[in-house]
Coordinates of C-alpha atoms in Angstrom, one line a residue:
M1 CA -30.2 34.1 30.7
S2 CA -28.8 31.2 28.6
E3 CA -25.3 31.4 27.3
N4 CA -25.0 31.0 23.5
T5 CA -22.5 28.2 23.0
Q6 CA -21.2 27.0 19.7
S7 CA -20.7 23.2 19.2
P8 CA -17.2 22.2 18.4
R9 CA -16.3 21.7 14.7
K10 CA -16.0 18.1 13.6
P11 CA -12.6 17.0 12.5
R12 CA -12.3 17.2 8.8
V13 CA -10.7 14.2 7.0
A14 CA -9.3 14.7 3.5
V15 CA -9.3 11.3 1.8
V16 CA -6.6 11.5 -0.9
F17 CA -6.6 8.8 -3.6
G18 CA -5.8 7.9 -7.2
G19 CA -2.3 9.0 -8.1
R20 CA 0.3 8.7 -10.8
S21 CA 1.3 5.0 -10.3
S22 CA 0.0 1.9 -12.1
E23 CA -2.1 1.2 -9.0
H24 CA -4.3 4.2 -9.6
A25 CA -7.5 2.3 -10.1
I26 CA -7.0 0.1 -6.9
S27 CA -6.4 3.3 -4.9
V28 CA -9.8 4.6 -6.2
V29 CA -11.5 1.4 -5.2
T30 CA -9.9 1.4 -1.8
A31 CA -10.9 5.1 -1.2
G32 CA -14.5 4.3 -2.1
A33 CA -14.6 1.6 0.6
V34 CA -13.1 4.0 3.2
L35 CA -15.5 6.8 2.2
S36 CA -18.4 4.4 2.8
A37 CA -17.1 3.5 6.2
I38 CA -16.2 6.9 7.7
D39 CA -18.7 8.0 10.4
R40 CA -20.2 11.2 9.0
D41 CA -21.7 12.1 12.4
K42 CA -18.2 12.2 13.8
Y43 CA -16.1 13.6 10.8
D44 CA -16.5 15.9 7.9
V45 CA -15.0 14.4 4.7
L46 CA -13.3 16.0 1.8
P47 CA -12.5 13.6 -1.1
I48 CA -9.5 14.6 -3.2
G49 CA -8.5 12.6 -6.2
I50 CA -5.1 12.8 -7.9
T51 CA -5.3 12.1 -11.7
T52 CA -2.9 9.9 -13.5
D53 CA -1.1 13.1 -14.8
G54 CA -0.8 14.4 -11.2
R55 CA -3.6 17.0 -11.0
W56 CA -5.2 17.2 -7.6
A57 CA -9.0 17.4 -8.1
L58 CA -12.0 17.9 -5.9
T59 CA -14.1 14.8 -6.6
A60 CA -17.6 13.6 -6.0
D61 CA -18.3 12.0 -2.7
A62 CA -19.7 9.0 -4.5
P63 CA -18.4 5.6 -3.2
E64 CA -20.8 3.7 -5.4
R65 CA -19.0 5.1 -8.5
M66 CA -15.6 4.0 -7.2
A67 CA -16.0 0.2 -7.4
I68 CA -14.9 -2.3 -10.1
A69 CA -17.9 -2.8 -12.2
D70 CA -18.1 -5.4 -15.0
R71 CA -14.3 -5.8 -14.8
K72 CA -13.9 -2.0 -15.6
L73 CA -11.6 -0.1 -13.3
P74 CA -12.5 3.3 -12.0
N75 CA -10.4 6.5 -12.3
V76 CA -10.2 9.9 -10.8
A77 CA -10.9 11.8 -14.1
E78 CA -14.4 10.3 -14.1
L79 CA -15.0 11.5 -10.6
A80 CA -13.5 15.0 -10.8
E81 CA -16.0 17.8 -10.5
S82 CA -13.9 20.0 -12.9
E83 CA -11.8 19.2 -15.9
Q84 CA -9.2 21.8 -15.0
G85 CA -9.7 22.9 -11.4
G86 CA -7.0 22.0 -8.9
V87 CA -6.9 21.5 -5.1
V88 CA -3.9 23.1 -3.4
L89 CA -2.7 22.1 0.1
P90 CA -0.9 24.7 2.2
V91 CA 2.9 24.5 2.5
D92 CA 2.7 26.8 5.5
P93 CA 2.4 24.8 8.8
S94 CA 0.5 27.7 10.4
S95 CA -2.4 27.1 8.0
R96 CA -4.3 24.0 7.1
E97 CA -6.6 25.8 4.6
V98 CA -7.3 23.9 1.4
V99 CA -8.0 26.0 -1.7
L100 CA -9.7 25.1 -5.0
T101 CA -8.4 27.0 -8.0
E102 CA -10.1 27.3 -11.4
P103 CA -8.6 29.0 -14.5
G104 CA -9.8 32.6 -14.6
Q105 CA -11.6 32.5 -11.3
V106 CA -10.9 33.6 -7.8
P107 CA -9.6 30.7 -5.6
T108 CA -12.2 29.2 -3.4
A109 CA -11.4 28.2 0.2
L110 CA -12.6 24.7 1.0
G111 CA -11.9 25.0 4.7
E112 CA -9.2 23.5 7.0
V113 CA -8.1 19.9 7.0
D114 CA -7.3 18.3 10.3
V115 CA -6.0 15.0 9.0
V116 CA -5.3 13.3 5.6
F117 CA -6.2 9.7 4.9
P118 CA -3.8 8.9 2.0
M119 CA -5.4 5.9 0.2
L120 CA -2.6 5.9 -2.4
H121 CA -0.7 2.8 -3.5
G122 CA 2.7 2.8 -5.2
P123 CA 5.1 5.6 -6.2
Y124 CA 4.1 9.2 -5.6
G125 CA 1.8 8.3 -2.7
E126 CA 2.9 5.3 -0.7
D127 CA 6.6 5.9 -1.1
G128 CA 7.2 8.8 1.2
T129 CA 6.7 11.6 -1.4
L130 CA 3.2 12.5 -0.3
Q131 CA 4.2 12.0 3.4
G132 CA 7.0 14.6 2.9
L133 CA 4.5 17.1 1.5
L134 CA 2.2 16.6 4.4
E135 CA 5.1 17.0 6.8
L136 CA 6.0 20.3 5.2
S137 CA 2.3 21.4 5.4
G138 CA 2.1 20.4 9.1
V139 CA -1.0 18.2 8.4
P140 CA -1.3 14.9 10.3
Y141 CA -1.9 11.8 8.2
V142 CA -2.8 8.2 8.5
G143 CA 0.0 5.6 8.2
A144 CA 3.7 5.5 8.0
G145 CA 6.0 8.5 7.9
V146 CA 8.6 9.4 5.2
L147 CA 11.3 6.9 6.0
A148 CA 9.0 3.9 6.7
S149 CA 7.0 4.7 3.6
A150 CA 10.1 4.9 1.4
V151 CA 11.6 1.7 2.8
G152 CA 8.3 -0.1 2.7
Q153 CA 8.0 0.8 -1.0
D154 CA 11.5 -0.3 -2.1
K155 CA 11.7 -4.1 -1.8
E156 CA 15.5 -4.1 -2.0
Y157 CA 16.0 -1.8 1.0
M158 CA 13.0 -3.3 2.8
K159 CA 14.8 -6.7 2.7
R160 CA 18.1 -5.1 3.8
V161 CA 16.4 -3.6 6.9
F162 CA 14.7 -6.9 7.6
T163 CA 18.0 -8.8 7.5
S164 CA 19.6 -6.3 9.9
F165 CA 16.8 -7.0 12.4
G166 CA 17.2 -10.7 12.1
L167 CA 14.0 -11.3 10.0
P168 CA 14.4 -14.2 7.6
V169 CA 14.2 -13.3 3.9
G170 CA 14.4 -15.4 0.8
P171 CA 17.2 -15.2 -1.9
Y172 CA 17.0 -12.2 -4.2
E173 CA 19.0 -10.2 -6.8
V174 CA 18.7 -6.6 -7.8
I175 CA 19.2 -5.2 -11.3
R176 CA 19.6 -1.4 -11.1
P177 CA 18.6 0.9 -14.0
R178 CA 22.2 1.6 -15.2
E179 CA 23.1 -2.1 -15.2
W180 CA 20.4 -3.0 -17.7
E181 CA 20.8 0.2 -19.8
Q182 CA 24.6 0.1 -20.1
N183 CA 25.2 -3.7 -20.3
P184 CA 22.1 -5.8 -20.6
A185 CA 24.2 -8.9 -21.3
A186 CA 26.0 -8.6 -18.0
A187 CA 22.8 -8.0 -16.2
R188 CA 21.2 -11.0 -17.8
K189 CA 24.3 -13.1 -16.9
K190 CA 23.9 -12.0 -13.3
I191 CA 20.3 -13.3 -13.3
V192 CA 21.2 -16.6 -15.0
E193 CA 23.9 -17.2 -12.3
F194 CA 21.3 -16.5 -9.6
A195 CA 19.1 -19.1 -11.3
A196 CA 21.9 -21.5 -11.4
D197 CA 22.4 -21.1 -7.6
H198 CA 18.7 -21.1 -6.7
G199 CA 16.9 -22.8 -9.5
W200 CA 14.0 -22.0 -11.9
P201 CA 11.3 -20.6 -11.8
L202 CA 12.1 -17.1 -10.9
F203 CA 9.9 -14.1 -10.2
V204 CA 10.9 -10.9 -11.9
K205 CA 9.2 -7.8 -10.4
P206 CA 9.4 -4.0 -10.1
A207 CA 11.4 -3.2 -7.1
R208 CA 9.0 -0.4 -6.1
G209 CA 5.7 -1.6 -7.3
G210 CA 2.6 -3.2 -5.7
S211 CA -0.7 -5.0 -6.3
S212 CA 1.3 -7.7 -8.1
M213 CA 1.6 -5.4 -11.2
G214 CA 4.5 -6.0 -13.5
I215 CA 5.4 -9.4 -12.0
T216 CA 6.2 -12.3 -14.2
K217 CA 6.9 -15.9 -13.2
V218 CA 9.8 -17.1 -15.4
D219 CA 10.2 -20.8 -16.0
D220 CA 13.4 -20.7 -18.1
L221 CA 15.8 -18.5 -19.9
S222 CA 13.5 -18.0 -22.9
G223 CA 11.1 -15.8 -21.0
L224 CA 13.6 -13.7 -19.1
D225 CA 14.0 -10.7 -21.4
E226 CA 10.2 -10.2 -21.8
A227 CA 9.8 -10.4 -18.0
I228 CA 12.5 -7.8 -17.5
E229 CA 10.9 -5.4 -19.9
E230 CA 7.5 -5.9 -18.3
A231 CA 8.9 -5.1 -14.8
R232 CA 10.8 -2.1 -16.2
R233 CA 7.6 -0.7 -17.6
H234 CA 6.6 -0.1 -13.9
D235 CA 10.1 0.6 -12.4
P236 CA 13.6 0.9 -13.9
K237 CA 14.9 -1.0 -10.9
I238 CA 13.9 -4.7 -10.8
L239 CA 14.0 -7.4 -8.3
V240 CA 14.6 -11.1 -9.0
E241 CA 13.4 -13.7 -6.4
S242 CA 13.7 -17.4 -6.3
L243 CA 10.5 -19.5 -5.9
L244 CA 9.9 -20.3 -2.2
R245 CA 7.8 -23.4 -1.8
G246 CA 5.4 -23.1 1.0
R247 CA 2.1 -21.6 2.1
E248 CA 1.4 -17.9 1.7
I249 CA 0.5 -16.4 5.1
E250 CA -0.5 -12.7 5.8
C251 CA -0.8 -10.9 9.1
G252 CA -2.1 -7.4 9.8
V253 CA -0.5 -5.0 12.3
L254 CA -2.5 -2.1 13.8
E255 CA -1.5 0.7 16.1
F256 CA -3.3 0.7 19.5
E257 CA -2.9 3.0 22.5
D258 CA -0.4 0.6 24.1
G259 CA 1.5 -0.1 20.8
P260 CA 1.2 -2.3 17.7
R261 CA -0.8 -5.5 17.8
A262 CA -1.1 -8.3 15.3
S263 CA -4.3 -9.7 13.9
V264 CA -5.1 -13.3 13.3
P265 CA -3.2 -14.4 10.2
A266 CA -4.8 -15.4 6.8
E267 CA -3.7 -17.9 4.3
I268 CA -3.8 -17.3 0.5
P269 CA -4.6 -20.7 -1.0
P270 CA -3.1 -21.7 -4.3
V271 CA -4.9 -20.0 -7.2
T272 CA -5.9 -22.6 -9.7
N273 CA -6.5 -20.4 -12.8
H274 CA -3.5 -18.1 -12.3
D275 CA 0.3 -18.8 -12.2
F276 CA 0.4 -16.9 -8.9
Y277 CA -1.6 -14.5 -6.7
D278 CA -1.5 -11.7 -9.4
F279 CA -3.5 -8.5 -10.0
E280 CA -6.4 -10.3 -11.7
A281 CA -6.6 -12.9 -9.0
K282 CA -6.6 -10.2 -6.2
Y283 CA -9.0 -7.7 -7.7
I284 CA -10.9 -9.0 -10.7
D285 CA -11.5 -12.6 -10.0
S286 CA -11.8 -12.0 -6.3
A287 CA -9.6 -14.8 -5.1
S288 CA -10.3 -15.1 -1.4
G289 CA -8.0 -16.0 1.5
I290 CA -8.8 -18.3 4.5
V291 CA -9.2 -16.3 7.7
P292 CA -8.0 -17.3 10.2
A293 CA -5.2 -19.4 8.7
P294 CA -5.3 -23.0 9.8
I295 CA -1.7 -23.2 10.9
G296 CA -2.0 -24.0 14.6
D297 CA -1.4 -21.9 17.7
D298 CA 2.4 -22.0 17.8
A299 CA 2.7 -20.9 14.2
T300 CA 0.1 -18.2 14.6
A301 CA 2.0 -16.8 17.6
E302 CA 5.2 -16.9 15.7
V303 CA 3.9 -15.1 12.6
Q304 CA 2.2 -12.5 14.8
R305 CA 5.6 -11.9 16.5
L306 CA 7.4 -11.6 13.2
A307 CA 4.7 -9.2 11.8
V308 CA 5.1 -6.8 14.8
L309 CA 8.9 -7.1 14.5
A310 CA 8.7 -6.1 10.8
Y311 CA 6.5 -3.1 11.7
E312 CA 9.0 -2.0 14.3
A313 CA 12.0 -2.7 12.1
V314 CA 10.8 -0.2 9.4
S315 CA 9.5 2.3 12.0
C316 CA 6.0 2.0 10.8
E317 CA 3.0 3.9 12.2
G318 CA -0.7 3.2 12.0
L319 CA -0.9 -0.1 10.0
V320 CA 1.0 -2.7 8.0
R321 CA 0.2 -5.9 6.3
A322 CA 3.1 -8.4 6.5
D323 CA 3.3 -11.2 3.9
F324 CA 5.1 -14.4 4.7
F325 CA 5.9 -17.9 3.3
L326 CA 5.5 -20.8 5.7
T327 CA 8.0 -23.2 4.2
E328 CA 7.8 -27.0 4.1
D329 CA 10.3 -27.1 7.0
G330 CA 7.8 -25.1 9.2
D331 CA 9.8 -21.8 9.1
F332 CA 8.5 -18.4 8.2
V333 CA 10.2 -16.3 5.6
I334 CA 9.0 -12.7 5.2
N335 CA 8.3 -11.6 1.6
E336 CA 7.3 -8.0 2.1
I337 CA 5.2 -5.5 4.0
N338 CA 2.6 -3.0 2.7
T339 CA 2.5 0.3 4.6
M340 CA -0.9 1.1 3.0
P341 CA -2.5 -2.2 2.2
G342 CA -5.6 -2.6 0.1
F343 CA -8.9 -1.7 1.8
T344 CA -11.2 -2.9 -0.8
P345 CA -14.2 -5.0 0.3
I346 CA -12.3 -8.2 -0.5
S347 CA -8.9 -7.1 0.9
M348 CA -7.2 -9.3 3.4
Y349 CA -6.1 -6.6 5.9
P350 CA -9.7 -5.6 6.9
R351 CA -10.8 -9.2 6.8
M352 CA -8.1 -10.2 9.2
W353 CA -9.0 -7.5 11.7
Q354 CA -12.7 -8.2 11.3
E355 CA -11.9 -11.8 12.4
S356 CA -9.8 -10.3 15.2
G357 CA -12.8 -8.3 16.6
V358 CA -12.2 -4.9 14.9
S359 CA -15.0 -4.1 12.5
Y360 CA -14.3 -2.2 9.2
P361 CA -15.8 1.1 10.5
E362 CA -13.9 0.8 13.8
L363 CA -10.7 0.0 11.9
V364 CA -11.1 3.2 9.8
D365 CA -11.9 5.3 12.9
R366 CA -9.0 3.9 14.9
L367 CA -6.6 4.9 12.1
I368 CA -8.0 8.4 11.9
Q369 CA -7.9 8.8 15.7
A370 CA -4.3 7.6 15.9
A371 CA -3.3 10.1 13.2
L372 CA -5.0 12.9 15.0
T373 CA -3.0 12.3 18.1
R374 CA 0.4 12.3 16.3
S375 CA 2.3 15.4 15.5
T376 CA 4.2 16.0 12.3
G377 CA 7.9 16.4 12.3
L378 CA 10.4 14.4 14.3
R379 CA 8.7 12.0 16.7

């Protein structure tokens, strides 16, 4: 007599994307690439989009509708299966049941979620807020925890942590919201004095933004106020940095069973039709980097060491992309890290790992597996 055995359930991965930040569209594009790469024989997938006004929506599992087409950026509202329905995660760690609510209807259970893959960039997703919700829910997730996500999003405190660990950072100044709102003349004077010490041009950027949004290269005093207002459209706290002359080098870090390892680095060549490597250059005009970066074995080993050090300094988990300048003196200066770097088909992080021997589907699988083996809470 044969025994009736039931095959084990496949782990269910909720891919959460979109969000309330100015990087909403890039998050959608990134999630589309990940959805295409997840092994459906190995995992069940639940796509959940967050609209720009914060509604969690069940969306179509349609990666082909999530790409940039004819320079048009996608959004969650176009993918949502309902105009009003909302997806609710449990806040009770004893249950991982996800529920769909519709006005005037009985809530529908969508099943348990074993791990969340948060493909969110910027505030309300990459900054520790979503990670805190998932910690409360007891649901494992891909990537950095609450502290590392928050530090990795705030460029001021990121630089402060780097400095404390001996990582070299470039000159910068911070203008806090109250400084500009209460005494813009004094805040402006502070920046002018910074320029007197370090020279023009300056870069004025949101302190907690990404994808090069809201960043302005300022060549002289005449463009300063406009640059400040542009940065403040994205974040009331702004960061001012001096121009570092050198080559832009990036390096990926990935969690393996024996700890974090660095990829081969990439170089972002000068962009001829843009002032710098801005949003349009990255995502619309598809500026491409050189992988691996032609910087020699010694420099490669050094930037890999610094990338892993940055990962460890911020207490990251899963993955990080670390961005550096290689100065004319041959020294590396770290610019920033991204705890959830872009995963679009042209993004540098997957390209660096592809060149390092980790294919795109393997990269996605490794991140999911690492998250499944981690507990939530203190670790």
